[in-house]
CSV table of C-alpha atoms in Angstrom, one decimal:
chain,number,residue,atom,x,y,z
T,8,UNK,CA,90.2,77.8,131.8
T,9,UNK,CA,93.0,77.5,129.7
T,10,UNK,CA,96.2,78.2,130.9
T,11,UNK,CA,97.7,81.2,129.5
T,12,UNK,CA,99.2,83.9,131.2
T,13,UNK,CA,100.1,87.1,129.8
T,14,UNK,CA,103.1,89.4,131.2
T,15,UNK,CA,103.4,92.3,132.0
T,16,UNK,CA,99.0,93.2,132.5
T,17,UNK,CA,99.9,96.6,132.0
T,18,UNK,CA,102.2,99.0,130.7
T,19,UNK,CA,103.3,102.2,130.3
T,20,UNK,CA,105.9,103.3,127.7
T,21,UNK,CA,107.0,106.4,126.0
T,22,UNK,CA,107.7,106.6,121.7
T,23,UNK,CA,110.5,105.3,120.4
T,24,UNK,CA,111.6,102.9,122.9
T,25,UNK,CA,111.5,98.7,122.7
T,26,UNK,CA,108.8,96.9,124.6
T,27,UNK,CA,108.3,93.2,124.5
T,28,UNK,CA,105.0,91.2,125.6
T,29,UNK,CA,105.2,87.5,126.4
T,30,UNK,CA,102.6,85.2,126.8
T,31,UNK,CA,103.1,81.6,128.1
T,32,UNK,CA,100.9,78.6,127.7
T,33,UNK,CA,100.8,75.3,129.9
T,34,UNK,CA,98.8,73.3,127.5
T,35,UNK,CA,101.4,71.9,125.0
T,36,UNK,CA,99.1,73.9,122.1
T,37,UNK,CA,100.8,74.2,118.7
T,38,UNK,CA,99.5,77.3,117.3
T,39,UNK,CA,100.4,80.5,119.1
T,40,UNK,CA,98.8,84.2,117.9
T,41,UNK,CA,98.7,87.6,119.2
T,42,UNK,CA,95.7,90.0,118.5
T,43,UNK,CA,95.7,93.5,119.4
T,44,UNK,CA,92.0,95.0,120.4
T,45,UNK,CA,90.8,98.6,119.7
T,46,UNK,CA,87.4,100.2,119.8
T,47,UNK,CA,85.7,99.9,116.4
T,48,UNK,CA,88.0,97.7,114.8
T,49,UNK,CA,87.2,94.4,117.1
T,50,UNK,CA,90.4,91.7,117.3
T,51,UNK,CA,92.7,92.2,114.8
T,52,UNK,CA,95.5,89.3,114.1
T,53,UNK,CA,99.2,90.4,114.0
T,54,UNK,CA,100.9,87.5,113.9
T,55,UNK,CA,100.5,83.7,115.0
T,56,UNK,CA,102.6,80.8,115.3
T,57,UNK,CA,101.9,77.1,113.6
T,58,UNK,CA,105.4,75.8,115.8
T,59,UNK,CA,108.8,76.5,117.8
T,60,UNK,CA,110.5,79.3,115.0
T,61,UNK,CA,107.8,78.9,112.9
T,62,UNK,CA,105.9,82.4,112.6
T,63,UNK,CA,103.4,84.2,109.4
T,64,UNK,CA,102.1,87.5,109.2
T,65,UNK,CA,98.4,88.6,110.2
T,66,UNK,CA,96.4,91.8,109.0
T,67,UNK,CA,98.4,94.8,110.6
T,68,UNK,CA,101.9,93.4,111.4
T,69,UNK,CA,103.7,96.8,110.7
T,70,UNK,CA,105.6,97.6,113.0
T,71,UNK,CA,106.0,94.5,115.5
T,72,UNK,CA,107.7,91.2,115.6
T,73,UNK,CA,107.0,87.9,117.2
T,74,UNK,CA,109.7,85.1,118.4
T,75,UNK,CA,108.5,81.1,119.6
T,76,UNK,CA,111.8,79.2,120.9
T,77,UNK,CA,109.6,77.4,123.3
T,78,UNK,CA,106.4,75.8,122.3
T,79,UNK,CA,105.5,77.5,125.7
T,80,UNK,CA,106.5,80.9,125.0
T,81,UNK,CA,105.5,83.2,122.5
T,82,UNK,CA,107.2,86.9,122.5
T,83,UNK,CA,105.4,90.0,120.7
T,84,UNK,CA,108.0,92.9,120.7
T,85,UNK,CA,107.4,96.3,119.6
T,86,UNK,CA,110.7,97.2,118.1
T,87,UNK,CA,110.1,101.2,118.5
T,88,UNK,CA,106.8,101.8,120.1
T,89,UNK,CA,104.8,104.4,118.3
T,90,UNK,CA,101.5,105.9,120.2
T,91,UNK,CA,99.1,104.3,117.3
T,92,UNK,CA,99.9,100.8,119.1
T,93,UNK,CA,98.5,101.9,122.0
T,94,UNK,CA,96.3,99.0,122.7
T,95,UNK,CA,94.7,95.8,124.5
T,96,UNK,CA,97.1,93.1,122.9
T,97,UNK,CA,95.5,89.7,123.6
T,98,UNK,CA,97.3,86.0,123.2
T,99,UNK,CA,95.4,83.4,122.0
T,100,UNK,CA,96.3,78.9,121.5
T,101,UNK,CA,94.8,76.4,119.5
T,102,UNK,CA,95.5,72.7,119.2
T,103,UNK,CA,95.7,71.2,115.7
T,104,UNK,CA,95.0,67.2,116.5
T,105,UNK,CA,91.8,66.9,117.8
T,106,UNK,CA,88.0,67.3,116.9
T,107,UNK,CA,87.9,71.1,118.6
T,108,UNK,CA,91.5,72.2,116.9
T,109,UNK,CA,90.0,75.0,115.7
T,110,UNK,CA,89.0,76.7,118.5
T,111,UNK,CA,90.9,79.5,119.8
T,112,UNK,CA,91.6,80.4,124.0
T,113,UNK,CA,92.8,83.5,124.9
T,114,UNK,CA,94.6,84.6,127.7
T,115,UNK,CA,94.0,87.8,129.9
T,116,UNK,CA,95.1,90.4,127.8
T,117,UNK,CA,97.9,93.4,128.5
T,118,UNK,CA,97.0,97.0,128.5
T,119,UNK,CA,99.6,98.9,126.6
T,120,UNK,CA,100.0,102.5,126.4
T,121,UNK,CA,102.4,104.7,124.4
T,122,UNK,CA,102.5,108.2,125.6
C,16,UNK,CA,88.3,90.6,102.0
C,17,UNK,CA,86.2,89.0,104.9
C,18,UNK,CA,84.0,91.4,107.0
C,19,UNK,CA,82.2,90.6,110.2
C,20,UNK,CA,79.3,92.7,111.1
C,21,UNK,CA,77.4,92.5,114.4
C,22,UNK,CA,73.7,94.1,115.0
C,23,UNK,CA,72.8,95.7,116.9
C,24,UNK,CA,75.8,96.8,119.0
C,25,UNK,CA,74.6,97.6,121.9
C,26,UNK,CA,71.6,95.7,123.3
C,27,UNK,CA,69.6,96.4,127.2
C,28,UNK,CA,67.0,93.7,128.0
C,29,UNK,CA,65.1,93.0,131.3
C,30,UNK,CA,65.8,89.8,132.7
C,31,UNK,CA,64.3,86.8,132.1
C,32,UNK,CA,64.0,87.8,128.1
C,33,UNK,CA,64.8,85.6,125.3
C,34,UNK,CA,67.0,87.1,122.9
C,35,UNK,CA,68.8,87.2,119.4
C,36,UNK,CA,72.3,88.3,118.4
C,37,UNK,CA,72.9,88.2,114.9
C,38,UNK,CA,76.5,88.3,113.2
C,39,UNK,CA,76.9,88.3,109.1
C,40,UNK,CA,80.0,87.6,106.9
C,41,UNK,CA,80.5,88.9,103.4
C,42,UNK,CA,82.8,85.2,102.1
C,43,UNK,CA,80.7,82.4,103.0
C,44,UNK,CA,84.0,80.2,102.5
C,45,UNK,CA,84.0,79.6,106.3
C,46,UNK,CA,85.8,76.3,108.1
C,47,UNK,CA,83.7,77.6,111.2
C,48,UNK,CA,82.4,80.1,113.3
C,49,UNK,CA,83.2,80.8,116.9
C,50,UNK,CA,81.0,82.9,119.5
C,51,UNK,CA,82.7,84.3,122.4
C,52,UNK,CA,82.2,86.7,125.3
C,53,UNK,CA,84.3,89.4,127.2
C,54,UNK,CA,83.4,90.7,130.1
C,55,UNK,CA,84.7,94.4,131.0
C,56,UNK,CA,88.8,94.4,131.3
C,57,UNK,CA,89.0,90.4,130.7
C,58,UNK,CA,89.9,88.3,128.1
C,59,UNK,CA,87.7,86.2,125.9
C,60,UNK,CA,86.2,83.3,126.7
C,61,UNK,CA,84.8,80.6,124.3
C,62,UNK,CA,81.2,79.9,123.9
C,63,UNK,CA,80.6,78.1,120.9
C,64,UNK,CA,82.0,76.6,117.6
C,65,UNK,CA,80.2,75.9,115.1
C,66,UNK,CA,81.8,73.7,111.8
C,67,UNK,CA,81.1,74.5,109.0
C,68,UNK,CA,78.8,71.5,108.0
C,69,UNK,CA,76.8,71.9,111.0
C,70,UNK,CA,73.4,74.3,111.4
C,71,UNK,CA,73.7,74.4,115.0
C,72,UNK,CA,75.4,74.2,118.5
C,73,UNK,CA,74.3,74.1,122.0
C,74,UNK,CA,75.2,74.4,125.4
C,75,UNK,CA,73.0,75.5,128.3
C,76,UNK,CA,70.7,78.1,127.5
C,77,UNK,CA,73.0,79.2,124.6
C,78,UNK,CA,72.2,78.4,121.1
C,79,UNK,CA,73.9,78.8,117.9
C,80,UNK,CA,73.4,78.5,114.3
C,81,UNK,CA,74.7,78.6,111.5
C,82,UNK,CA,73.7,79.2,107.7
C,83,UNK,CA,77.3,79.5,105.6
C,84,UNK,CA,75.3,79.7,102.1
C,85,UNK,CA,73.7,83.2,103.4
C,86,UNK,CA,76.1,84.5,105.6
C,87,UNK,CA,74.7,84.6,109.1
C,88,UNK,CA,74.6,83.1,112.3
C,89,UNK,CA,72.6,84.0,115.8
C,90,UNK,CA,73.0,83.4,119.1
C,91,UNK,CA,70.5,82.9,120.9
C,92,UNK,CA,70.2,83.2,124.6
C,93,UNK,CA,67.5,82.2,127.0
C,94,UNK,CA,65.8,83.1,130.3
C,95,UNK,CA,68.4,85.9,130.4
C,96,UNK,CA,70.3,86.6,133.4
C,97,UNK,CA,72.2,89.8,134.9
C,98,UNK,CA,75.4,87.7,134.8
C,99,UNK,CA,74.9,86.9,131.0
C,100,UNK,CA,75.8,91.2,130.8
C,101,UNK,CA,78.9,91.4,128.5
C,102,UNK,CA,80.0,91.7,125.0
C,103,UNK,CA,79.4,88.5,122.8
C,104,UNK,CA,82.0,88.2,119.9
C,105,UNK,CA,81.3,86.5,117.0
C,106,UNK,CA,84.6,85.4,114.7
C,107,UNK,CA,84.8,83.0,111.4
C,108,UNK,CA,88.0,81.3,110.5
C,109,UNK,CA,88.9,81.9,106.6
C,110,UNK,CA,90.3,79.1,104.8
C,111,UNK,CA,93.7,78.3,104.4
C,112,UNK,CA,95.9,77.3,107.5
C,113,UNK,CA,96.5,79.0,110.4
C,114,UNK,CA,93.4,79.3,112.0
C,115,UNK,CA,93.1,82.8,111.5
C,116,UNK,CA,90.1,84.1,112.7
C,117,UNK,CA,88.2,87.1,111.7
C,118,UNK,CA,86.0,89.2,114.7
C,119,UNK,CA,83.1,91.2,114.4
C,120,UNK,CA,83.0,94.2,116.5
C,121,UNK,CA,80.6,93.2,118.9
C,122,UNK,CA,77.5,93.2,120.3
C,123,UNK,CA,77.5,95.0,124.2
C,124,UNK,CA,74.8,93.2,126.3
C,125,UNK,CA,72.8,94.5,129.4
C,126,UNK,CA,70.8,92.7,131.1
C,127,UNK,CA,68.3,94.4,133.6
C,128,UNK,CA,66.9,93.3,137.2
């Protein structure tokens, strides 16, 4: 398995305040995203990273920001949580130099819930 | 805008069965397409990839294929298993950089003793 860990595996917050997810890889991949997972809507991208500071935009961004100082770390905060980002946020790596850089390993996964 | 559609999305088999899962995508402009599987409260794990230019992929009792110019790919599965039970992903990866997949919704798999 890859090695990515995601942190905290669950949580519980109320509206309006911060929360920030981190996941951390060990495999020295360049490309970094974070996918949140809701029933009948499948994986949906929110954003990725292609390098340390170097972030884009996925599908349904609104509302959260990513940070990548580290090619190790990449942070998925939830400036002011709202209950419609309740959800099973999942970190994914790829690696863009080899014959397989397109394929995409995901880590555990963090339950989130917004009460 | 690409969609991913997965039929059926719920599928209960006895064991030992051969069987199809199908996924279709409405932009055939695909780099590649990527089957995965979740099991219940994990993360995803990575089955298959399938470029592009190629019709097929295997490993194990897992095949999958590909045809980009209609929009479709299986996966097959054979000599089914309880432990093959789970929901099998299917996602393509638009053009452009990033690698930025798009998933399917699923198809949940049972398989019976």
């Amino acid at each position: 398995d890859a090695g990515i860990t995601q942190s905290p595996r669950h949580k519980v917050t109320e509206t309006g305040t911060p929360v920030t997810l981190r996941c951390h890889q060990t495999e020295n991949h360049r490309y970094m995203y974070w996918y949140r997972q809701d029933p009948g809507h499948g994986l949906r991208l929110i954003h990725y990273s292609y390098g340390v500071k170097d972030t884009d935009k996925g599908e349904v961004s609104d509302g959260y920001s990513v940070s990548r100082s580290k090619t190790e770390d990449f942070l998925l905060t939830l400036e002011s949580a709202t209950s419609s980002q309740t959800s099973v946020y999942f970190c994914a790596i790829s690696e863009s130099l080899t014959s397989l850089e397109n394929e995409q390993f995901f880590g555990p996964g963090t339950r989130l819930t917004v009460l | 805008k690409q969609e991913v559609t997965q039929i059926p999305a719920a599928l209960s088999v006895p064991e030992g069965e051969n069987l199809v899962l199908n996924c279709s995508f409405t932009d055939s402009a695909i780099y590649n397409l990527q089957w995965f599987r979740q099991d219940p409260g994990k993360g995803l794990t990575s089955l298959l990839l399938i470029q592009s230019s190629q019709r097929e992929q295997t490993s194990g009792r897992l095949n999958a294929s590909l045809d980009k110019s209609s929009g479709r790919s299986t996966l097959y599965i054979a000599a089914s298993q309880p432990g093959d039970s789970a929901t099998y992903l299917c996602a393509v990866r638009r053009g452009g950089g990033g690698n930025k997949l798009t998933f399917g919704t699923g198809t949940q798999l049972k398989v019976e003793l």
